[in-house]
Short mmCIF file of C-alpha atoms in Angstrom, two decimals:
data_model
loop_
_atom_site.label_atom_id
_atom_site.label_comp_id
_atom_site.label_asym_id
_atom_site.label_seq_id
_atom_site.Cartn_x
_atom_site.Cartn_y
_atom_site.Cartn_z
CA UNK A 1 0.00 0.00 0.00
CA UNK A 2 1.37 3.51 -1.19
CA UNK A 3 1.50 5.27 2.27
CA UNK A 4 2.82 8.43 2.81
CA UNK A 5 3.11 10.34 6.19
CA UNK A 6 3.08 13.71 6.81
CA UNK A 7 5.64 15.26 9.38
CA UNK A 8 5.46 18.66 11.37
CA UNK A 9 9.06 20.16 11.13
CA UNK A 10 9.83 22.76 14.26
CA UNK A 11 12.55 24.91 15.07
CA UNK A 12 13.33 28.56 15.02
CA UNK A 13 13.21 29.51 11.03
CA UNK A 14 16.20 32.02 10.51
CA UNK A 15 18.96 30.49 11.72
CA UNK A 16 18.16 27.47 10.59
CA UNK A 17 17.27 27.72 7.08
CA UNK A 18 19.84 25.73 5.72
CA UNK A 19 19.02 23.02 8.34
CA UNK A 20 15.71 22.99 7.57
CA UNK A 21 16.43 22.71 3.53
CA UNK A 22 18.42 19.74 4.59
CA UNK A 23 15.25 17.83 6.66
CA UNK A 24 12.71 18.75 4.34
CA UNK A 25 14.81 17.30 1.58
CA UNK A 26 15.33 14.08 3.65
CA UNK A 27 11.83 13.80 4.20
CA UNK A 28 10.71 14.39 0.41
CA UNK A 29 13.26 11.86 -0.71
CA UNK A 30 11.49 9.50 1.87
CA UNK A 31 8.16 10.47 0.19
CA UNK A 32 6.83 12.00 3.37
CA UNK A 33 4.92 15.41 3.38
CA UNK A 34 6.59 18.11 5.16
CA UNK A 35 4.87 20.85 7.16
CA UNK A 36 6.76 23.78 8.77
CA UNK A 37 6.35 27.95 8.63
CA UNK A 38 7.46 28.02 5.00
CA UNK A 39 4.74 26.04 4.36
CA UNK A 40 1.84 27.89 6.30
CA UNK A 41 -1.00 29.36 3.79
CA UNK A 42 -2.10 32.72 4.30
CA UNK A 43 -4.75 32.66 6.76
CA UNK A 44 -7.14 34.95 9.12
CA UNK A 45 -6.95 32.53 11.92
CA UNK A 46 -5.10 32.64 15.14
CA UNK A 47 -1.70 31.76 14.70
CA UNK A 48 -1.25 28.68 17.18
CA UNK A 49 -5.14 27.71 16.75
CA UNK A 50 -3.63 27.17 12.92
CA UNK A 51 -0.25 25.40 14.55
CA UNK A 52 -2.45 23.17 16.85
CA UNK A 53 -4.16 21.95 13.78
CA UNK A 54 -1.55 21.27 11.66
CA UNK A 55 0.14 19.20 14.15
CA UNK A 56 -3.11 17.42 15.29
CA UNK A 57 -3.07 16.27 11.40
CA UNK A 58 0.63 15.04 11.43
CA UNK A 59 1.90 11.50 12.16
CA UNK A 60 5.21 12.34 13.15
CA UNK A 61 6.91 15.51 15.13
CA UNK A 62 10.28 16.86 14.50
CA UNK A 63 12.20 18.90 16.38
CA UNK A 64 15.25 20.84 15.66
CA UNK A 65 17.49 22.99 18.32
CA UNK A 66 20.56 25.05 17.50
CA UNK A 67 21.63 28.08 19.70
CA UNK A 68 18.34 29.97 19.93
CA UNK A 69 15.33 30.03 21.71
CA UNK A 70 12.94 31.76 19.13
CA UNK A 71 9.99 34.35 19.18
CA UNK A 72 7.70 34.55 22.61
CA UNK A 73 4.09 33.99 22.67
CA UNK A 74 1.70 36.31 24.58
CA UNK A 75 2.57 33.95 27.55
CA UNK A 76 6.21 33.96 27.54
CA UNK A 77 7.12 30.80 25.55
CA UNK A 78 8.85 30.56 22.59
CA UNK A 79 6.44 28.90 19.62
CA UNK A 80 8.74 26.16 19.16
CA UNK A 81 8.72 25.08 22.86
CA UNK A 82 4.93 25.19 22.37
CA UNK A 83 5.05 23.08 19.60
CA UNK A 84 6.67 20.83 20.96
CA UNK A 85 4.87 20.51 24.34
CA UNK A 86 1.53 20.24 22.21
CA UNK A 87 2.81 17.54 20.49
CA UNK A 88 4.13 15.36 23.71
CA UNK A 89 0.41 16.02 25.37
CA UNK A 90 -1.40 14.72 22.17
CA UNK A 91 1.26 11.64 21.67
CA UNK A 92 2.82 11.93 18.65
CA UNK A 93 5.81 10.01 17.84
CA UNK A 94 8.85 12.58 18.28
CA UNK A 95 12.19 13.08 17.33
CA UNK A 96 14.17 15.14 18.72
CA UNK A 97 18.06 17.06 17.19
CA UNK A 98 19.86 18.99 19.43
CA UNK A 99 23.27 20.92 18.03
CA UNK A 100 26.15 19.10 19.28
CA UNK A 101 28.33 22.12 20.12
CA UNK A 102 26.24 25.39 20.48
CA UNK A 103 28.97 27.29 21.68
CA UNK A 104 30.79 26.70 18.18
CA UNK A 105 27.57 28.76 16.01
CA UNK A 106 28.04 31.80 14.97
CA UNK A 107 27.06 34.57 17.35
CA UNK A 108 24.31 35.96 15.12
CA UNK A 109 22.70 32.06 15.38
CA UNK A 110 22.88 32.22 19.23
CA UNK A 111 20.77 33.64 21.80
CA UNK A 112 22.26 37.42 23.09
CA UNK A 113 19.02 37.45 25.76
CA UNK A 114 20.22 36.15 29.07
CA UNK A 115 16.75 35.85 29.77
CA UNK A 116 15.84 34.24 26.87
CA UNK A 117 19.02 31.99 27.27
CA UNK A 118 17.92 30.75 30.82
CA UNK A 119 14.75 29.89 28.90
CA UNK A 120 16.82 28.34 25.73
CA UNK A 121 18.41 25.89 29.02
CA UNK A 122 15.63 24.96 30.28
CA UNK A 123 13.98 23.77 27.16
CA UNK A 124 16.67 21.67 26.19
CA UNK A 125 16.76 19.79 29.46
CA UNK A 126 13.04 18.93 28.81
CA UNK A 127 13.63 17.76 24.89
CA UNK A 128 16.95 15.91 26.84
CA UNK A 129 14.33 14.10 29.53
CA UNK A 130 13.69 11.76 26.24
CA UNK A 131 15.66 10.46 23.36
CA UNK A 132 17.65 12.76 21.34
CA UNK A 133 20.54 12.79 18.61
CA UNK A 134 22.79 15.05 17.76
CA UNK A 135 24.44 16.67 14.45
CA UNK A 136 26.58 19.79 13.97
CA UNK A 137 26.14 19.96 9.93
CA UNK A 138 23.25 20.90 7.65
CA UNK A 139 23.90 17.58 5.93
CA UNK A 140 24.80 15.32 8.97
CA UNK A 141 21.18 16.67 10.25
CA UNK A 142 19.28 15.96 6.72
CA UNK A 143 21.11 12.36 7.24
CA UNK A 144 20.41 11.27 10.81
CA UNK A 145 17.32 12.72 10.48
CA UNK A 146 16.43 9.99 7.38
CA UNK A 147 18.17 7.37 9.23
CA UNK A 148 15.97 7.88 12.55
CA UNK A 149 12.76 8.61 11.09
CA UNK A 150 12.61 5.45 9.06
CA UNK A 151 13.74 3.87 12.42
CA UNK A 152 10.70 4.83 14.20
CA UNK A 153 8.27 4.29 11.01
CA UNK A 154 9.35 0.90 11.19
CA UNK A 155 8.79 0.37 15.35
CA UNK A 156 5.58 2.92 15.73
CA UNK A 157 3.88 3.02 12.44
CA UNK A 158 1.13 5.96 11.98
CA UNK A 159 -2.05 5.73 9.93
CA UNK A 160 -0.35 8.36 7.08
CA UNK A 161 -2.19 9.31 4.14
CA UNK A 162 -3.44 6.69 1.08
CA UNK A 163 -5.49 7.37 -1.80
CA UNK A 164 -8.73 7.56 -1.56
CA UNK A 165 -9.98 4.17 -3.38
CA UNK A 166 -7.55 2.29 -1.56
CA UNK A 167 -9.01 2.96 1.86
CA UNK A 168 -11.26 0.66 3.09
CA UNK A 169 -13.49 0.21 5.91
CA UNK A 170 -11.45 -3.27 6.97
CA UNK A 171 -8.32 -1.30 7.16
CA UNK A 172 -9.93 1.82 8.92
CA UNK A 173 -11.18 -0.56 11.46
CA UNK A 174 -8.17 -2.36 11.85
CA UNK A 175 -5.88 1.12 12.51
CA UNK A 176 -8.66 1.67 15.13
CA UNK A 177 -8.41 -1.92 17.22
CA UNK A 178 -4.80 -1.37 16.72
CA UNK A 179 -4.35 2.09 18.03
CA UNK A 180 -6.67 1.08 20.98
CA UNK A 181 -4.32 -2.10 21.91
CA UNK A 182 -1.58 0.85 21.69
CA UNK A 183 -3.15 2.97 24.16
CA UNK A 184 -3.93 0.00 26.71
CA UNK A 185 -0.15 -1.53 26.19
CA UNK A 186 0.85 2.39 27.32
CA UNK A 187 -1.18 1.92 30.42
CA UNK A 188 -0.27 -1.41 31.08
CA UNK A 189 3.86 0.48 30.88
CA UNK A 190 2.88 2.81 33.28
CA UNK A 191 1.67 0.78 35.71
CA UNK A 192 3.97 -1.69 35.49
CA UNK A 193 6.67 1.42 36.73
CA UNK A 194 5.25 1.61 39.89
CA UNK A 195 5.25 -2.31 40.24
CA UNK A 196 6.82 -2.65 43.39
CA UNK A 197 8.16 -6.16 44.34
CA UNK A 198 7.15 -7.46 47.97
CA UNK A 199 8.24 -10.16 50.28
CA UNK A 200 6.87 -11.67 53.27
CA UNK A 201 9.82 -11.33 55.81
CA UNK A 202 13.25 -10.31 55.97
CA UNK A 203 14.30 -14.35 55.53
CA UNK A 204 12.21 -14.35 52.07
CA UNK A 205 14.10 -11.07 50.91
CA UNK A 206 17.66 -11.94 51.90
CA UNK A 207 18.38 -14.25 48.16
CA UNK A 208 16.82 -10.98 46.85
CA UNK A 209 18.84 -8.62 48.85
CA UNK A 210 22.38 -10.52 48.43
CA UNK A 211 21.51 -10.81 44.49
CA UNK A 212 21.59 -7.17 44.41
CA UNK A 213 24.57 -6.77 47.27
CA UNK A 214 26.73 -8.79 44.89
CA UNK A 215 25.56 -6.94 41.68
CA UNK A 216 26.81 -3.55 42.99
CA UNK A 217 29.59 -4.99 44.25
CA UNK A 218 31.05 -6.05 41.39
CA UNK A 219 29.85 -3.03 39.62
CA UNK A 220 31.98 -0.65 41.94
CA UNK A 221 34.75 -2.94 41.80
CA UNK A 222 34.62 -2.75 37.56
CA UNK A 223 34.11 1.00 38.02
CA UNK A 224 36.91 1.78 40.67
CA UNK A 225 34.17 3.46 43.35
CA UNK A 226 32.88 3.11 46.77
CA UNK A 227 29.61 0.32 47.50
CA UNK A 228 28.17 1.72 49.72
CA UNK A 229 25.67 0.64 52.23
CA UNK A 230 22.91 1.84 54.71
CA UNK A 231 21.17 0.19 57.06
CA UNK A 232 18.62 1.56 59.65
CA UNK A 233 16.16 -0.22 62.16
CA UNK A 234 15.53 -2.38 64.87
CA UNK A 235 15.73 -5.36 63.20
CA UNK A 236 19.54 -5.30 62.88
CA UNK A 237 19.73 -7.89 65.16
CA UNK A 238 18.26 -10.04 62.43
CA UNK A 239 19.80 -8.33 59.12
CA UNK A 240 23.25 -7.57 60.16
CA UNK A 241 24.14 -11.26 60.41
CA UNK A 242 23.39 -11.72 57.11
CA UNK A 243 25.86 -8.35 56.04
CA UNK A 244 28.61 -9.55 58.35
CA UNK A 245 29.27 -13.34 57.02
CA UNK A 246 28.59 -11.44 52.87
CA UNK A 247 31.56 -9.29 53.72
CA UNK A 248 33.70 -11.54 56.07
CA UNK A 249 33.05 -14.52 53.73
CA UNK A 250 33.11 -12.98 50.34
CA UNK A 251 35.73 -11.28 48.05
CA UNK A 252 35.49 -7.47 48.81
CA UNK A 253 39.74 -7.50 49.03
CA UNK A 254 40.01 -4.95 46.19
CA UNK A 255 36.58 -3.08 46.77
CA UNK A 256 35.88 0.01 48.79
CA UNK A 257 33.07 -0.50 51.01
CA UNK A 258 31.27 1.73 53.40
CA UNK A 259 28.63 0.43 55.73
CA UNK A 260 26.85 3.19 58.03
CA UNK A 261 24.06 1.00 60.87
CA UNK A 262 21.55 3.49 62.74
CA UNK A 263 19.60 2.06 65.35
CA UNK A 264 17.17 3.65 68.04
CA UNK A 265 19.35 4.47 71.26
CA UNK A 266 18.17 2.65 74.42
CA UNK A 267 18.67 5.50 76.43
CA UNK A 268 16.11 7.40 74.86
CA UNK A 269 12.32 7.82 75.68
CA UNK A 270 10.93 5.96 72.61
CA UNK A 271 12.64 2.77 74.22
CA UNK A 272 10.40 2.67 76.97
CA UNK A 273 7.45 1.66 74.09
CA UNK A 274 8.94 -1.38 73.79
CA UNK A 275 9.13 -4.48 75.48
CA UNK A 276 11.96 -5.87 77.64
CA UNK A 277 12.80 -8.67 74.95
CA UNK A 278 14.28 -5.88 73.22
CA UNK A 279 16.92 -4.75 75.38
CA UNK A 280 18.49 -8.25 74.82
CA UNK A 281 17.99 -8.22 70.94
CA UNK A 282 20.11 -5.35 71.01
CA UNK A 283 22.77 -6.92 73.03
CA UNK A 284 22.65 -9.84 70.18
CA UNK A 285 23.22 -6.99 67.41
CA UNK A 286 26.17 -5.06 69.46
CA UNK A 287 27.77 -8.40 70.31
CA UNK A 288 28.14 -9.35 66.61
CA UNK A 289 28.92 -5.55 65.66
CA UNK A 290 31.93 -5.94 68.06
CA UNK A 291 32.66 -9.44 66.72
CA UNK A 292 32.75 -8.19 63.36
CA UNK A 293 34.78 -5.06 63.91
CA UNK A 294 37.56 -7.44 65.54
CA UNK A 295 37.57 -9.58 62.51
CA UNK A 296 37.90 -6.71 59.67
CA UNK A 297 40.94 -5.61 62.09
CA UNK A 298 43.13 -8.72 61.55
CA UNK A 299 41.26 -9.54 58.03
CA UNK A 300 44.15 -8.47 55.23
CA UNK A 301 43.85 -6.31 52.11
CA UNK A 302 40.39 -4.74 53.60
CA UNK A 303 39.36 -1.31 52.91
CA UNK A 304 36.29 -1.21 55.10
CA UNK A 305 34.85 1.63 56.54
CA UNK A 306 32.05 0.88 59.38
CA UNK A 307 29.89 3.92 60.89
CA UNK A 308 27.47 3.52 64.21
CA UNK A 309 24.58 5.64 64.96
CA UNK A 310 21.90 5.90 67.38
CA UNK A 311 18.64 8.14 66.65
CA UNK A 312 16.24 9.09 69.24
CA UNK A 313 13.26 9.19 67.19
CA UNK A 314 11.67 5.48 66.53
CA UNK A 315 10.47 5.54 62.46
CA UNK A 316 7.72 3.31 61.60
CA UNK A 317 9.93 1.62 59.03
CA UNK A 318 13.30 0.21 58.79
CA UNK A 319 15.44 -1.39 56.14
CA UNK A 320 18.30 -1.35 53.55
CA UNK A 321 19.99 1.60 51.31
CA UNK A 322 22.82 0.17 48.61
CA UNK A 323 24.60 2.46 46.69
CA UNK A 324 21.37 5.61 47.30
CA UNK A 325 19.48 3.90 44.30
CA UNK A 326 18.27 0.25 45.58
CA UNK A 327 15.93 0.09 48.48
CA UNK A 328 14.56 -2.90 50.76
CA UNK A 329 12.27 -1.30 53.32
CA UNK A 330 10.44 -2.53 55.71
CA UNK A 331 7.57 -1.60 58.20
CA UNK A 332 7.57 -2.18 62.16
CA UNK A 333 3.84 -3.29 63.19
CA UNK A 334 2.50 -3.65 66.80
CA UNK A 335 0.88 -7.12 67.72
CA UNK A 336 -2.04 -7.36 69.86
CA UNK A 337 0.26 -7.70 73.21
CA UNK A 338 1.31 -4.03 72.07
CA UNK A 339 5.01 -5.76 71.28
CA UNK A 340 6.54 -4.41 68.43
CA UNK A 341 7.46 -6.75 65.52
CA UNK A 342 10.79 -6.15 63.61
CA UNK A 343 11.86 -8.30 60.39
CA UNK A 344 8.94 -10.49 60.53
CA UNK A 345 6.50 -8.29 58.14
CA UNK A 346 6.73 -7.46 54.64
CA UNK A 347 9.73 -5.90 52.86
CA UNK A 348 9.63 -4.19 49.41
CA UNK A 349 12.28 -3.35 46.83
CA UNK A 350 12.36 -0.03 45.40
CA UNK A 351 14.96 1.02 42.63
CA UNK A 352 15.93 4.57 42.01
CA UNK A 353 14.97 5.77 38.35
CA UNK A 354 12.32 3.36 37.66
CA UNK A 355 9.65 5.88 39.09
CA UNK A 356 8.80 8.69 40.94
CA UNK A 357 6.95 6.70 43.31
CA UNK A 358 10.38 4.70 43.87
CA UNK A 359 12.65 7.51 43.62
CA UNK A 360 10.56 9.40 46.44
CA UNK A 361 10.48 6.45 48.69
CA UNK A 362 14.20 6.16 48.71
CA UNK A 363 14.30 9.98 49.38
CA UNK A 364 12.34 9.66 52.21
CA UNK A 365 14.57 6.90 53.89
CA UNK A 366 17.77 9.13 52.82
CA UNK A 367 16.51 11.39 54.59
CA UNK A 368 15.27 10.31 57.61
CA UNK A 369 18.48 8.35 57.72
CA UNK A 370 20.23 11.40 58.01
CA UNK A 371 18.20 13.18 60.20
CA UNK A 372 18.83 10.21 62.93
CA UNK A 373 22.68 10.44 62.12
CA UNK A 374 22.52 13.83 62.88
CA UNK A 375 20.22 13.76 66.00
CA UNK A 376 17.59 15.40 64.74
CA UNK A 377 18.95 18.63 63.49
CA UNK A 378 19.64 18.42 60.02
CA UNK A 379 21.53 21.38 58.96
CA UNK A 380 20.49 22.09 55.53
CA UNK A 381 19.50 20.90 52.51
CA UNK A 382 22.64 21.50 50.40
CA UNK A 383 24.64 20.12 53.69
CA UNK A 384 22.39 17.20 53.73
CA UNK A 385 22.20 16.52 50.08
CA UNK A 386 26.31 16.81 50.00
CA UNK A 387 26.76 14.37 52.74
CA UNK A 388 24.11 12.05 51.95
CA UNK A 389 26.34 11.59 48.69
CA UNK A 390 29.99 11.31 50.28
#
């Protein structure tokens, strides 16, 4: 079938002419139908109600970014950004072409406008938040352009435009069922981001949790950094076992490791909630601390660092932090004697970048984290964000 799709092509127009010769010859050669501003008929209606439409009628978005930010609307955004924003909301396939070296244009192709540079910034960390190329060249554009449009024909083909006697109502009906299976795969992805893995106890986690331990460790060993590791809770008596024989029994001998413990202080007045079968479960956890501090002192070729804390403020929740981005957490629940329960409920894994729900969960244990380690006064944000990342 004779298909051809039609593309919306935005940028700024005068310092990119030559680019946007280049694309629009691309696309012609690749028998799609170009739309841009040199394109736009003359017309008494409202500029962007006329943009809105044109890109409403397009398969595919392209957009192009070289050292400017472009002419303002009446509310402060440049058309292009606006384009491009409309485009994201009403899902249309995009590619997106950043210039490789701004700084190299020539000054009458670059922004002058702090303002409007700040703005220029901004916009390009947005495009940047999804998949982008690069090209420095009128023709390298034109070719990675081709190269990465037929790319994405090929993996998210649009409905384009046919001849009339070859459309049927079969194949109308068929784009439809299609695009519906589309959006309902798209909401099935979505979901499945915030999919959070769960376990019933600490003992069902730990394959999970040592899986991941080992994974990171040899990851900082390839890369030459730190592993680093947080722990936080009353059920260290239970968990820290479990750390001690992975680093006294495995090969960590060329590996920096640092392992920070914070645990609620006896002494304070949130001990007195709990029961007495507590004050011996933290004798268990210090005796093996001790043990294991002796051990890394005569163990050769370590490079172990091992930091204590008590906090004086019990959290509801309690778990593991490896390298800031993989998080086992756990929950403390009362039983119906009013004794608390520690290790014994579920645990869940979060990972750092897979959502926001699992970035903000490990944000929240960072954070309180800290605030224990520092008794309750945390200094400041910048102070906490820089040590939270030593």
């Amino acid at each position: 079938m004779n298909k051809k799709y039609q593309i919306f092509l935005s940028s700024t127009y005068m310092d990119l002419i030559e680019e946007r010769k280049e694309v629009i010859q691309a696309l012609l050669e690749l028998d799609c139908i170009p739309v841009g501003m040199e394109l736009f008929p003359a017309a008494d209606e409202d500029q962007w109600t006329l943009i809105k439409e044109l890109i409403d009628n397009c398969d595919y978005y392209i957009l192009i970014v070289g050292g400017r930010y472009g002419s303002l609307s009446n509310i402060g955004m440049s058309y292009t950004q606006m384009e491009y924003e409309y485009a994201l909301k009403k899902g249309i396939p995009i590619l997106s072409f950043l210039h490789k070296n701004p700084g190299n244009l020539p000054k009458d192709k670059c922004e002058t406008d702090s303002k409007k540079q700040k703005r220029l910034d901004e916009f390009k960390d947005l495009v940047q938040r999804k998949l982008c190329k690069f090209w420095e060249s009128p023709k390298e554009l034109g070719s990675v352009v081709s190269r990465s449009l037929i790319q994405l024909i090929k993996y998210k083909p649009r409905i384009g435009w046919i001849k009339a006697d070859e459309k049927t109502i079969e194949h109308l009906k068929a784009i439809e069922e299609l695009n519906d299976l589309k959006s309902k795969l798209e909401e099935i992805q979505i979901k499945s981001k915030n999919f959070v893995q769960v376990f019933q106890n600490f003992e069902d986690g730990w394959p999970t949790i040592k899986k991941r331990l080992q994974a990171n460790l040899d990851e900082s060993r390839n890369k030459g950094e730190k592993l680093k590791i947080r722990a936080l809770g009353l059920c260290l008596h239970k968990s820290f076992p479990q750390l001690k024989n992975f680093i006294l029994n495995g090969n960590v001998s060329d590996v920096k490791i640092e392992i920070r413990l914070s645990i609620l202080d006896p002494k304070c007045e949130s001990w007195q909630l709990l029961n007495e079968r507590w004050n011996k479960l933290i004798e268990v956890y210090q005796h093996d601390l001790d043990e294991f501090i002796d051990k890394l002192k005569v163990k050769s070729n370590v490079n172990i660092l091992v930091k204590h804390y008590k906090y004086n403020h019990m959290p509801n929740w309690h778990g593991w932090l490896i390298n800031h981005r993989e998080l086992f957490l756990g929950s403390c629940i009362w039983d119906s004697n009013g004794s608390l329960i520690a290790g014994q409920n579920i645990y869940k894994y979060y990972q750092y970048g897979k959502s926001e729900l699992h970035n903000n969960k490990i944000r929240l244990f960072k954070t309180w984290f800290d605030y224990g380690r520092y008794n309750g006064s945390i200094k400041s944000k910048e102070a906490l964000l820089y040590d939270s990342l030593k």
